[in-house]
Short mmCIF file of C-alpha atoms and ligand atoms in Angstrom, two decimals:
data_model
loop_
_atom_site.label_atom_id
_atom_site.label_comp_id
_atom_site.label_asym_id
_atom_site.label_seq_id
_atom_site.Cartn_x
_atom_site.Cartn_y
_atom_site.Cartn_z
CA MET A 1113 32.87 -13.67 -34.32
CA GLN A 1114 33.53 -17.40 -35.01
CA ALA A 1115 35.26 -19.02 -37.99
CA SER A 1116 33.79 -22.11 -39.68
CA ASP A 1117 36.06 -24.29 -37.50
CA GLY A 1118 34.49 -22.74 -34.37
CA ARG A 1119 37.57 -20.71 -33.47
CA ARG A 1120 37.15 -17.18 -32.19
CA ARG A 1121 37.92 -14.25 -34.45
CA ASP A 1122 38.29 -10.63 -33.40
CA THR A 1123 38.46 -7.51 -35.51
CA VAL A 1124 39.77 -4.13 -34.42
CA SER A 1125 39.43 -1.16 -36.78
CA VAL A 1126 41.93 1.65 -37.12
CA ASP A 1127 39.63 4.55 -37.87
CA LEU A 1128 41.32 6.85 -40.36
CA GLY A 1129 38.48 7.99 -42.63
CA GLN A 1130 38.98 6.67 -46.15
CA ARG A 1131 42.15 4.89 -45.05
CA THR A 1132 40.39 2.95 -42.26
CA TYR A 1133 41.56 -0.66 -42.06
CA ASP A 1134 40.87 -3.79 -40.06
CA ILE A 1135 43.15 -5.83 -37.85
CA HIS A 1136 41.92 -9.45 -37.84
CA ILE A 1137 43.04 -11.50 -34.83
CA GLY A 1138 42.63 -15.24 -34.40
CA GLU A 1139 44.02 -18.76 -34.45
CA ASN A 1140 44.92 -20.34 -37.79
CA LEU A 1141 44.02 -17.14 -39.61
CA LEU A 1142 46.67 -17.86 -42.25
CA ARG A 1143 44.29 -20.43 -43.72
CA GLU A 1144 41.90 -17.56 -44.48
CA ALA A 1145 44.59 -15.14 -45.69
CA GLY A 1146 43.83 -15.74 -49.39
CA CYS A 1147 40.10 -15.08 -48.94
CA LEU A 1148 40.72 -11.98 -46.83
CA ILE A 1149 43.34 -10.55 -49.19
CA ALA A 1150 41.75 -11.38 -52.58
CA PRO A 1151 39.11 -8.60 -52.47
CA LEU A 1152 41.87 -6.01 -51.88
CA LEU A 1153 43.91 -6.84 -54.97
CA ASN A 1154 43.84 -5.08 -58.31
CA ARG A 1155 44.95 -8.30 -60.00
CA PRO A 1156 45.38 -11.75 -58.34
CA PHE A 1157 49.07 -11.26 -57.50
CA THR A 1158 51.14 -10.23 -54.50
CA ALA A 1159 54.83 -10.19 -53.58
CA ILE A 1160 55.43 -11.67 -50.13
CA VAL A 1161 58.37 -10.16 -48.26
CA THR A 1162 59.58 -12.34 -45.41
CA ASP A 1163 62.70 -13.46 -43.58
CA GLU A 1164 64.48 -16.78 -43.52
CA ASN A 1165 63.02 -17.98 -40.19
CA VAL A 1166 59.43 -17.12 -41.01
CA ALA A 1167 59.86 -18.61 -44.49
CA ARG A 1168 61.16 -21.88 -43.02
CA HIS A 1169 58.18 -22.26 -40.67
CA HIS A 1170 55.24 -20.66 -42.41
CA LEU A 1171 55.77 -19.57 -46.04
CA LYS A 1172 54.30 -22.71 -47.61
CA ALA A 1173 51.09 -22.28 -45.60
CA LEU A 1174 50.69 -18.66 -46.73
CA GLU A 1175 51.43 -19.51 -50.36
CA ALA A 1176 48.89 -22.35 -50.23
CA SER A 1177 46.23 -20.08 -48.73
CA LEU A 1178 46.82 -17.45 -51.44
CA ALA A 1179 46.86 -20.09 -54.21
CA ALA A 1180 43.57 -21.56 -52.94
CA ALA A 1181 42.04 -18.09 -53.44
CA GLY A 1182 43.50 -17.90 -56.98
CA ILE A 1183 46.32 -15.50 -56.04
CA THR A 1184 49.76 -15.96 -57.59
CA SER A 1185 52.63 -14.94 -55.33
CA VAL A 1186 56.37 -14.47 -55.43
CA ALA A 1187 58.38 -14.67 -52.21
CA ILE A 1188 61.35 -12.47 -51.38
CA ILE A 1189 63.26 -13.97 -48.46
CA LEU A 1190 65.59 -11.64 -46.53
CA PRO A 1191 68.10 -12.33 -43.76
CA SER A 1192 66.53 -12.15 -40.30
CA GLY A 1193 67.48 -9.63 -37.64
CA GLU A 1194 67.60 -5.90 -36.92
CA LYS A 1195 70.51 -5.32 -39.34
CA THR A 1196 68.03 -5.92 -42.18
CA LYS A 1197 66.48 -2.52 -41.36
CA SER A 1198 69.23 -0.83 -43.37
CA PHE A 1199 69.67 1.19 -46.56
CA ALA A 1200 71.45 -1.77 -48.17
CA ALA A 1201 68.55 -4.14 -47.45
CA LEU A 1202 66.03 -1.49 -48.58
CA ALA A 1203 67.82 -1.03 -51.90
CA ASP A 1204 68.04 -4.78 -52.42
CA LEU A 1205 64.34 -5.24 -51.58
CA CYS A 1206 63.22 -2.47 -53.96
CA GLU A 1207 65.26 -3.99 -56.80
CA GLN A 1208 63.83 -7.45 -56.08
CA LEU A 1209 60.26 -6.09 -56.03
CA LEU A 1210 60.79 -4.38 -59.38
CA ALA A 1211 62.45 -7.51 -60.81
CA ALA A 1212 59.40 -9.50 -59.66
CA GLY A 1213 57.23 -7.20 -61.81
CA VAL A 1214 55.42 -5.41 -59.00
CA GLU A 1215 53.26 -2.71 -60.59
CA ARG A 1216 51.97 0.60 -59.24
CA ARG A 1217 48.55 -0.83 -58.29
CA ASP A 1218 49.79 -4.13 -56.85
CA LYS A 1219 49.80 -4.74 -53.09
CA ILE A 1220 52.80 -6.26 -51.35
CA THR A 1221 52.58 -8.43 -48.26
CA ALA A 1222 54.89 -8.04 -45.26
CA PHE A 1223 55.08 -11.47 -43.62
CA GLY A 1224 57.30 -11.36 -40.53
CA GLY A 1225 58.18 -9.49 -37.37
CA GLY A 1226 58.72 -5.79 -36.90
CA VAL A 1227 61.88 -5.79 -38.97
CA ILE A 1228 60.15 -7.13 -42.07
CA GLY A 1229 57.05 -4.99 -41.47
CA ASP A 1230 58.99 -1.74 -41.02
CA LEU A 1231 61.27 -2.39 -44.00
CA THR A 1232 58.51 -3.60 -46.34
CA GLY A 1233 56.26 -0.70 -45.40
CA PHE A 1234 59.03 1.76 -46.19
CA ALA A 1235 59.74 0.03 -49.52
CA ALA A 1236 56.00 0.28 -50.30
CA ALA A 1237 56.05 3.99 -49.43
CA ILE A 1238 58.75 4.75 -52.01
CA LEU A 1239 58.41 2.06 -54.69
CA ARG A 1240 56.95 3.60 -57.86
CA ARG A 1241 56.24 6.64 -55.61
CA GLY A 1242 54.01 4.62 -53.33
CA ILE A 1243 52.10 1.34 -53.44
CA GLU A 1244 49.82 -0.31 -50.87
CA PHE A 1245 50.78 -3.07 -48.47
CA ILE A 1246 49.31 -5.70 -46.18
CA GLN A 1247 50.77 -6.74 -42.83
CA ILE A 1248 50.82 -10.37 -41.66
CA PRO A 1249 52.76 -10.01 -38.39
CA THR A 1250 54.41 -13.17 -37.07
CA THR A 1251 55.90 -12.06 -33.73
CA LEU A 1252 54.03 -11.00 -30.62
CA LEU A 1253 55.73 -7.60 -30.88
CA ALA A 1254 54.51 -7.13 -34.44
CA GLN A 1255 50.99 -8.36 -33.65
CA VAL A 1256 50.52 -5.89 -30.79
CA ASP A 1257 52.47 -2.94 -32.07
CA SER A 1258 54.62 -2.61 -35.18
CA SER A 1259 52.12 -3.88 -37.77
CA VAL A 1260 49.58 -1.26 -36.67
CA GLY A 1261 49.80 2.48 -37.12
CA GLY A 1262 51.83 2.99 -40.27
CA LYS A 1263 55.28 3.82 -38.95
CA THR A 1264 57.73 2.36 -41.44
CA GLY A 1265 61.46 2.79 -41.78
CA ILE A 1266 65.04 1.74 -41.25
CA ASN A 1267 67.85 2.48 -38.80
CA SER A 1268 70.75 4.88 -39.33
CA ALA A 1269 74.28 4.99 -37.97
CA HIS A 1270 72.88 7.92 -35.95
CA GLY A 1271 70.13 5.92 -34.31
CA LYS A 1272 67.02 3.85 -34.60
CA ASN A 1273 64.15 4.38 -37.05
CA LEU A 1274 65.59 7.74 -38.13
CA ILE A 1275 64.76 7.25 -41.83
CA GLY A 1276 61.22 6.35 -42.81
CA ALA A 1277 57.71 7.34 -43.76
CA PHE A 1278 54.17 7.03 -42.51
CA LEU A 1279 52.19 4.56 -44.59
CA GLN A 1280 49.23 2.71 -43.16
CA PRO A 1281 48.70 -0.91 -44.20
CA ILE A 1282 45.39 -1.73 -45.87
CA LYS A 1283 44.85 -4.82 -43.69
CA VAL A 1284 46.52 -6.58 -40.77
CA LEU A 1285 46.15 -10.33 -40.20
CA ALA A 1286 47.39 -11.40 -36.75
CA ASP A 1287 47.36 -15.21 -36.66
CA THR A 1288 48.06 -16.11 -33.03
CA SER A 1289 48.99 -19.69 -34.00
CA LEU A 1290 52.13 -18.38 -35.72
CA LEU A 1291 53.51 -17.54 -32.27
CA GLU A 1292 53.90 -21.25 -31.53
CA THR A 1293 57.22 -21.34 -33.43
CA LEU A 1294 58.52 -18.08 -31.94
CA PRO A 1295 61.58 -18.55 -29.70
CA ARG A 1296 60.88 -17.94 -26.00
CA ARG A 1297 63.24 -14.94 -25.88
CA GLU A 1298 61.41 -13.26 -28.79
CA LEU A 1299 58.04 -13.92 -27.16
CA ALA A 1300 59.20 -12.21 -23.96
CA ALA A 1301 60.58 -9.29 -25.99
CA GLY A 1302 57.16 -8.83 -27.60
CA TYR A 1303 55.52 -9.06 -24.19
CA ALA A 1304 57.32 -5.86 -23.19
CA GLU A 1305 55.20 -3.95 -25.73
CA VAL A 1306 52.02 -5.61 -24.39
CA ALA A 1307 52.89 -4.48 -20.86
CA LYS A 1308 53.59 -1.02 -22.29
CA TYR A 1309 49.88 -0.45 -23.03
CA GLY A 1310 48.96 -1.14 -19.42
CA LEU A 1311 51.80 0.96 -18.07
CA LEU A 1312 51.10 3.98 -20.22
CA GLY A 1313 47.34 4.25 -19.93
CA ASP A 1314 45.43 1.31 -18.49
CA LEU A 1315 45.99 0.21 -14.89
CA SER A 1316 43.27 -2.45 -15.06
CA PHE A 1317 44.93 -4.05 -18.11
CA PHE A 1318 48.25 -4.04 -16.25
CA GLU A 1319 46.56 -5.73 -13.28
CA TRP A 1320 45.08 -8.31 -15.65
CA LEU A 1321 48.59 -8.89 -17.02
CA GLU A 1322 49.99 -9.30 -13.51
CA ALA A 1323 47.47 -12.09 -12.99
CA ASN A 1324 47.66 -13.67 -16.46
CA ALA A 1325 51.13 -13.12 -17.94
CA GLY A 1326 52.19 -16.64 -16.93
CA ILE A 1327 49.47 -18.45 -18.90
CA LEU A 1328 49.77 -15.97 -21.76
CA LEU A 1329 53.49 -16.65 -22.14
CA ARG A 1330 53.01 -20.41 -21.77
CA GLY A 1331 50.63 -20.36 -24.75
CA ASP A 1332 47.06 -19.96 -23.52
CA ALA A 1333 45.25 -19.01 -26.74
CA GLN A 1334 42.45 -17.04 -25.10
CA ALA A 1335 44.83 -15.01 -22.95
CA ARG A 1336 46.98 -14.24 -25.98
CA ALA A 1337 44.02 -13.21 -28.10
CA TYR A 1338 42.68 -10.99 -25.31
CA ALA A 1339 46.06 -9.27 -24.78
CA ILE A 1340 46.55 -8.75 -28.52
CA ARG A 1341 43.04 -7.34 -28.90
CA GLN A 1342 43.48 -4.98 -25.93
CA SER A 1343 46.87 -3.82 -27.22
CA CYS A 1344 45.62 -3.26 -30.77
CA SER A 1345 42.52 -1.42 -29.52
CA ALA A 1346 44.67 0.87 -27.39
CA LYS A 1347 47.05 1.55 -30.25
CA ALA A 1348 44.23 2.00 -32.80
CA ALA A 1349 42.59 4.66 -30.61
CA ILE A 1350 45.84 6.59 -30.23
CA VAL A 1351 46.71 6.35 -33.94
CA ALA A 1352 43.21 7.49 -34.94
CA GLU A 1353 43.64 10.55 -32.71
CA ASP A 1354 47.22 11.44 -33.68
CA GLU A 1355 48.40 9.55 -36.76
CA THR A 1356 51.66 11.43 -37.29
CA GLU A 1357 52.67 11.87 -33.65
CA GLN A 1358 52.09 15.55 -33.08
CA GLY A 1359 51.07 14.83 -29.49
CA VAL A 1360 49.46 11.88 -27.71
CA ARG A 1361 51.04 9.19 -29.95
CA ALA A 1362 54.39 9.95 -28.30
CA LEU A 1363 53.06 8.07 -25.24
CA LEU A 1364 53.62 4.86 -27.25
CA ASN A 1365 57.31 5.62 -26.86
CA LEU A 1366 57.27 4.83 -23.14
CA GLY A 1367 60.72 3.39 -22.38
CA HIS A 1368 61.94 3.95 -25.93
CA THR A 1369 64.32 6.90 -25.41
CA PHE A 1370 66.37 4.84 -22.96
CA GLY A 1371 65.76 1.61 -24.87
CA HIS A 1372 66.72 2.94 -28.31
CA ALA A 1373 69.96 4.40 -26.89
CA LEU A 1374 70.84 1.00 -25.40
CA GLU A 1375 70.00 -0.76 -28.68
CA SER A 1376 72.20 1.66 -30.57
CA ALA A 1377 74.99 1.32 -27.98
CA THR A 1378 74.90 -2.47 -28.36
CA GLY A 1379 75.06 -2.26 -32.16
CA TYR A 1380 71.53 -3.62 -32.83
CA SER A 1381 72.96 -7.02 -32.02
CA ASN A 1382 71.75 -10.12 -30.26
CA ARG A 1383 73.03 -8.60 -27.01
CA LEU A 1384 69.76 -6.69 -26.74
CA LEU A 1385 66.52 -7.26 -28.66
CA HIS A 1386 64.26 -4.26 -29.30
CA GLY A 1387 61.63 -5.42 -26.79
CA GLU A 1388 64.33 -6.09 -24.20
CA GLY A 1389 65.59 -2.52 -24.62
CA VAL A 1390 62.01 -1.31 -24.18
CA ALA A 1391 61.66 -3.38 -20.98
CA ILE A 1392 64.81 -1.88 -19.45
CA GLY A 1393 63.77 1.54 -20.75
CA MET A 1394 60.28 1.33 -19.20
CA VAL A 1395 61.73 0.47 -15.80
CA GLN A 1396 64.15 3.38 -16.22
CA ALA A 1397 61.27 5.69 -17.19
CA PHE A 1398 59.46 4.79 -13.94
CA ARG A 1399 62.68 5.11 -11.90
CA PHE A 1400 63.36 8.49 -13.54
CA SER A 1401 59.76 9.51 -12.71
CA GLU A 1402 60.42 8.58 -9.08
CA HIS A 1403 63.78 10.39 -9.17
CA LEU A 1404 61.98 13.55 -10.38
CA LYS A 1405 59.23 12.98 -7.76
CA HIS A 1406 56.45 12.53 -10.31
CA CYS A 1407 55.42 9.16 -8.94
CA LYS A 1408 55.37 7.22 -5.67
CA PRO A 1409 58.46 5.29 -4.55
CA GLY A 1410 57.98 1.58 -5.17
CA THR A 1411 56.17 2.00 -8.50
CA ALA A 1412 59.26 1.19 -10.57
CA ASP A 1413 59.94 -1.88 -8.40
CA ARG A 1414 56.44 -3.16 -9.19
CA VAL A 1415 57.04 -2.64 -12.93
CA ALA A 1416 60.46 -4.32 -12.74
CA LYS A 1417 59.11 -7.29 -10.77
CA HIS A 1418 56.44 -7.91 -13.39
CA LEU A 1419 58.76 -7.65 -16.40
CA LYS A 1420 61.40 -9.80 -14.71
CA ALA A 1421 58.81 -12.50 -14.04
CA ALA A 1422 58.04 -12.42 -17.77
CA GLY A 1423 61.69 -13.29 -18.46
CA LEU A 1424 62.81 -9.80 -19.45
CA PRO A 1425 65.93 -7.84 -18.52
CA THR A 1426 65.05 -4.87 -16.33
CA HIS A 1427 68.36 -3.11 -15.75
CA MET A 1428 71.44 -2.06 -17.74
CA HIS A 1429 73.41 -4.58 -15.60
CA ASP A 1430 71.40 -7.34 -17.31
CA ILE A 1431 73.05 -6.52 -20.69
CA GLU A 1432 76.14 -8.65 -21.27
CA GLY A 1433 79.36 -6.83 -22.08
CA PRO A 1434 80.45 -3.22 -21.64
CA LEU A 1435 78.24 -0.20 -22.32
CA PRO A 1436 79.55 3.22 -23.39
CA PRO A 1437 79.97 5.97 -20.78
CA ILE A 1438 76.85 7.84 -19.67
CA ALA A 1439 77.76 10.94 -21.68
CA ASP A 1440 77.77 8.84 -24.87
CA LEU A 1441 74.36 7.33 -24.02
CA VAL A 1442 72.94 10.82 -23.50
CA ALA A 1443 74.49 11.94 -26.82
CA ILE A 1444 72.70 9.06 -28.59
CA MET A 1445 69.42 10.13 -26.94
CA ARG A 1446 69.75 13.59 -28.48
CA GLN A 1447 68.85 11.99 -31.84
CA ASP A 1448 65.51 10.91 -30.38
CA LYS A 1449 62.61 12.21 -32.45
CA LYS A 1450 60.93 13.76 -29.41
CA ALA A 1451 63.90 16.07 -28.80
CA GLN A 1452 63.16 19.71 -29.62
CA GLY A 1453 65.64 22.57 -29.85
CA GLY A 1454 68.32 20.17 -28.60
CA LYS A 1455 66.33 19.45 -25.40
CA LEU A 1456 65.36 15.88 -24.55
CA ALA A 1457 61.79 14.78 -23.98
CA PHE A 1458 60.77 11.64 -22.08
CA ILE A 1459 57.60 9.72 -21.48
CA LEU A 1460 57.31 9.74 -17.69
CA ALA A 1461 54.53 8.57 -15.36
CA ARG A 1462 52.55 9.78 -12.37
CA ALA A 1463 51.50 6.19 -11.68
CA ILE A 1464 51.04 2.89 -13.49
CA GLY A 1465 48.53 3.66 -16.24
CA ASP A 1466 49.15 7.41 -16.14
CA ALA A 1467 52.01 8.39 -18.47
CA PHE A 1468 52.69 11.88 -19.76
CA ILE A 1469 55.11 13.69 -22.06
CA ALA A 1470 57.84 15.60 -20.20
CA LYS A 1471 59.66 18.12 -22.41
CA ASN A 1472 62.79 20.20 -21.89
CA ILE A 1473 64.59 17.69 -19.69
CA PRO A 1474 68.19 18.91 -19.25
CA ASP A 1475 70.94 16.48 -20.27
CA SER A 1476 72.41 16.85 -16.77
CA ALA A 1477 69.20 15.53 -15.16
CA VAL A 1478 69.33 12.43 -17.38
CA ALA A 1479 73.05 11.93 -16.73
CA ASP A 1480 72.54 12.27 -12.94
CA PHE A 1481 69.71 9.77 -13.04
CA LEU A 1482 71.72 7.26 -15.11
CA ALA A 1483 74.67 7.56 -12.73
CA GLU A 1484 72.34 6.84 -9.79
CA ASP A 1485 70.67 3.97 -11.68
CA LEU A 1486 74.04 2.36 -12.49
CA LYS A 1487 74.83 2.16 -8.77
CA ARG A 1488 71.68 0.10 -8.21
CA LYS A 1489 72.34 -3.60 -7.53
P1 NAD B 1790 62.10 -9.35 -35.78
O1 NAD B 1790 61.28 -8.93 -36.92
O2 NAD B 1790 63.58 -9.28 -35.90
O3 NAD B 1790 61.68 -10.82 -35.37
C1 NAD B 1790 62.32 -11.43 -34.29
C2 NAD B 1790 62.92 -12.79 -34.67
O4 NAD B 1790 61.88 -13.75 -34.72
C3 NAD B 1790 63.61 -12.85 -36.02
O5 NAD B 1790 64.74 -13.68 -35.91
C4 NAD B 1790 62.57 -13.51 -36.93
O6 NAD B 1790 63.17 -14.20 -37.98
C5 NAD B 1790 61.92 -14.45 -35.96
N1 NAD B 1790 60.54 -14.80 -36.24
C6 NAD B 1790 59.54 -13.95 -36.62
N2 NAD B 1790 58.38 -14.60 -36.61
C7 NAD B 1790 58.63 -15.87 -36.26
C8 NAD B 1790 57.81 -17.01 -36.05
N3 NAD B 1790 56.47 -16.95 -36.15
N4 NAD B 1790 58.41 -18.17 -35.71
C9 NAD B 1790 59.77 -18.22 -35.54
N5 NAD B 1790 60.58 -17.17 -35.68
C10 NAD B 1790 60.01 -16.00 -36.04
O7 NAD B 1790 61.76 -8.50 -34.46
P2 NAD B 1790 60.42 -7.95 -33.80
O8 NAD B 1790 60.67 -8.03 -32.35
O9 NAD B 1790 59.22 -8.58 -34.37
O10 NAD B 1790 60.39 -6.43 -34.27
C11 NAD B 1790 61.35 -5.50 -33.81
C12 NAD B 1790 61.35 -4.31 -34.73
O11 NAD B 1790 60.07 -3.71 -34.72
C13 NAD B 1790 62.34 -3.24 -34.33
O12 NAD B 1790 63.08 -2.86 -35.44
C14 NAD B 1790 61.47 -2.09 -33.87
O13 NAD B 1790 62.05 -0.84 -34.09
C15 NAD B 1790 60.24 -2.29 -34.70
N6 NAD B 1790 59.04 -1.68 -34.15
C16 NAD B 1790 58.32 -0.90 -34.97
C17 NAD B 1790 57.15 -0.33 -34.51
C18 NAD B 1790 56.30 0.48 -35.45
O14 NAD B 1790 55.35 1.12 -34.99
N7 NAD B 1790 56.57 0.46 -36.74
C19 NAD B 1790 56.71 -0.56 -33.20
C20 NAD B 1790 57.48 -1.37 -32.38
C21 NAD B 1790 58.64 -1.93 -32.86
N1 LIG B 1791 55.51 2.10 -31.56
C1 LIG B 1791 55.35 3.52 -31.50
C2 LIG B 1791 54.31 4.03 -32.44
O1 LIG B 1791 53.78 3.31 -33.25
O2 LIG B 1791 54.03 5.19 -32.41
#
């Protein structure tokens, strides 16, 4: 599909019966946000939830687009960063939404990265016992992953994303032009989730990424749009099959059990971004798969080489500062949502593009593997 300015537009649907929604992908889509959102509203009003960085770069453009379509908006601007996925920030956001006069049938708009999307979605799930929300993701990570699929929530002292709800957005607008202001480190962090789709289930997409990651990361619009469309299509298919993660959706957690533990161990700080934790975790998942003889030696090296070339950390040694002892890392992993009856579960792989869920992994096997991995140069 082409917009009036000749630019390409793509649409991916997340097929969930009456709750089916579209993900629109394209350059300068923000200009069309008002027109795309207006038909969804009960009255011409929305509350925009964003963070200080996104507000500085892009809020005026969104407000103008909404105003041009006759939509009044109020903006709630939160501090940026993972610490905003907290109970304190959730309480503050809910109070601000109520103070702004948000009613039961209004829709709120999450305008930011995964932090803003996850927090705003959770606020929508509980405000006035549930209102609807729209996602306008502004990071690569949010455009390929967090804005799609309806997982919303906040972190706990016990671990990541442990408090939340499923609530699907009613529309996702992924404007690829917004990525132009994204810092290079954040772009690479988002790229880890793009690579994830190839690694978990699509060897040919991974091979395409091996050939095209360079131009994608340098800003090639077509390569970005293609990778975002492929990622969203892969996620949409999995979510349509298993919305609440009773089975296959767990594959989307490739690298996350290791990665979440490292994020928690580093205090959700700038030492390790979420996508960076996922990158290290995915390499560990492939090394663990080799260690358990599920996949051929050399596979993890290929994964690591690719992620490293994209500017990502690929080993615990790449994290600055001390990490807790292995036993503490394994204890953090026990909070992982895939754990059952106290036994850990991991997403492992038989090959690139062939991931599977491995249950009942003994703590000792994980600890042995981590000890071996720490000795690696
Ligand atoms: P983020 O939301 O913290 O954004 C990263 C940084 O980029 C922030 O400093 C933000 O202010 C800034 N930023 C955002 N857009 C910008 C832009 N266009 N220009 C300039 N700066 C911009 O982080 P993220 O990586 O987008 O998301 C990570 C979060 O997503 C984690 O909490 C993770 O758990 C969550 N997540 C959720 C899901 C899900 O399914 N719900 C999936 C994957 C990740
Ligand atoms: N990012 C994991 C999921 O959406 O299930």
